[in-house]
Coordinates of C-alpha atoms in Angstrom, one line a residue:
M1 CA 67.9 0.7 32.4
T2 CA 71.0 -0.8 30.3
W3 CA 70.3 -3.2 27.6
Q4 CA 71.4 -6.1 29.5
A5 CA 69.0 -5.1 32.5
K6 CA 66.2 -5.0 29.6
L7 CA 67.2 -9.0 28.9
D8 CA 67.2 -9.9 32.0
S9 CA 63.7 -8.3 32.6
T10 CA 62.4 -9.5 29.5
R11 CA 63.2 -13.1 30.1
N12 CA 61.8 -12.7 33.7
Q13 CA 58.6 -11.5 32.2
L14 CA 58.8 -14.4 29.4
R15 CA 59.1 -17.1 32.4
G16 CA 56.1 -15.5 34.0
L17 CA 54.1 -16.1 30.7
N18 CA 55.5 -19.5 30.0
K19 CA 54.1 -20.7 33.1
T20 CA 50.5 -19.0 32.3
I21 CA 50.2 -19.9 28.9
P22 CA 52.4 -22.9 28.4
D23 CA 50.8 -24.4 25.4
T24 CA 51.2 -21.4 23.3
T25 CA 54.3 -20.0 24.8
R26 CA 55.4 -23.9 23.4
A27 CA 54.2 -23.3 20.0
F28 CA 55.3 -20.3 19.6
G29 CA 59.2 -21.6 20.2
A30 CA 58.7 -24.5 18.0
L31 CA 57.5 -22.4 15.4
G32 CA 60.6 -19.9 15.7
K33 CA 62.5 -22.9 15.6
A34 CA 61.0 -24.3 12.5
V35 CA 61.3 -20.8 10.6
K36 CA 65.3 -20.7 11.8
E37 CA 66.5 -24.1 11.2
S38 CA 65.0 -24.9 7.6
G39 CA 64.7 -22.9 4.2
P40 CA 67.7 -21.6 2.3
L41 CA 68.4 -18.4 4.4
A42 CA 71.0 -18.5 7.0
F43 CA 70.1 -18.1 10.5
K44 CA 72.1 -14.8 10.4
T45 CA 70.2 -13.7 7.8
K46 CA 67.2 -14.5 9.3
E47 CA 68.1 -12.7 12.5
F48 CA 69.1 -9.9 10.8
V49 CA 65.6 -9.7 9.2
A50 CA 64.0 -10.2 12.6
L51 CA 66.0 -7.2 13.7
G52 CA 64.6 -5.3 11.0
I53 CA 61.3 -5.8 12.0
A54 CA 61.9 -5.2 15.7
I55 CA 63.0 -1.9 14.8
V56 CA 60.2 -0.9 12.7
K57 CA 57.7 -2.0 15.2
Q58 CA 59.5 -0.3 18.1
C59 CA 60.0 -3.4 20.1
D60 CA 62.9 -2.8 22.7
A61 CA 62.5 -5.8 23.9
C62 CA 62.9 -7.7 20.7
I63 CA 65.9 -5.7 19.8
A64 CA 67.3 -6.8 22.8
L65 CA 66.9 -10.2 22.2
H66 CA 67.7 -10.2 18.5
V67 CA 71.1 -7.9 19.1
E68 CA 72.3 -10.9 21.3
T69 CA 71.5 -13.3 19.0
L70 CA 73.4 -11.7 16.3
I71 CA 76.2 -11.2 18.4
K72 CA 76.2 -14.8 19.2
A73 CA 76.0 -15.7 15.7
G74 CA 79.1 -13.9 15.1
A75 CA 77.6 -10.7 13.4
S76 CA 79.9 -7.5 13.0
R77 CA 79.0 -3.9 14.1
D78 CA 79.6 -3.2 10.1
E79 CA 76.9 -5.8 9.2
V80 CA 74.4 -4.6 11.9
S81 CA 75.2 -1.2 10.9
D82 CA 74.4 -2.0 7.0
V83 CA 70.8 -3.7 8.5
L84 CA 70.0 -0.7 10.1
A85 CA 70.7 1.2 7.2
M86 CA 68.4 -0.6 5.1
T87 CA 66.1 -0.3 8.1
I88 CA 65.8 3.4 8.1
Q89 CA 65.0 3.6 4.5
M90 CA 62.3 1.4 4.5
G91 CA 60.7 2.9 8.0
G92 CA 61.9 6.5 8.3
G93 CA 62.5 8.9 10.8
P94 CA 60.8 6.7 13.5
A95 CA 62.9 3.6 12.7
M96 CA 65.9 6.0 13.0
M97 CA 65.2 6.5 16.4
Y98 CA 65.3 2.6 17.1
A99 CA 68.2 2.0 15.1
A100 CA 70.0 4.1 17.2
K101 CA 68.9 2.2 20.2
A102 CA 69.9 -1.2 18.2
L103 CA 73.2 0.3 17.8
D104 CA 73.7 1.3 21.4
C105 CA 72.4 -2.2 22.4
F106 CA 75.0 -3.8 20.2
D107 CA 77.7 -1.8 21.3
E108 CA 76.8 -2.3 25.1
L109 CA 76.3 -6.3 24.8
S110 CA 79.5 -6.7 22.5
N111 CA 81.5 -5.0 25.2
P112 CA 80.5 -5.8 28.8
S113 CA 81.8 -3.9 31.5

């Protein structure tokens, strides 16, 4: 499955969840908005943190969503790679495997065919 297909599948699954438990998903969305729009850290920095957590938690869907957001926020491959290095340092071998996935995701979504 391509990373774009993973994004499409994830969005479809989330739409179904939104229809089933709209109050919960709206509240979660509001939390995300509040966290990302306030505080001293820049939006892109917060997305780098989210990507690191997604890698350590081994969540492919989260990796795809946060990589896509980082690309839209103007993150460079070098910046993402630096975050991946820090994530590997903190998460060890399993983080390295998911960091490789995240870099693959960045490369694919940055250069759509």
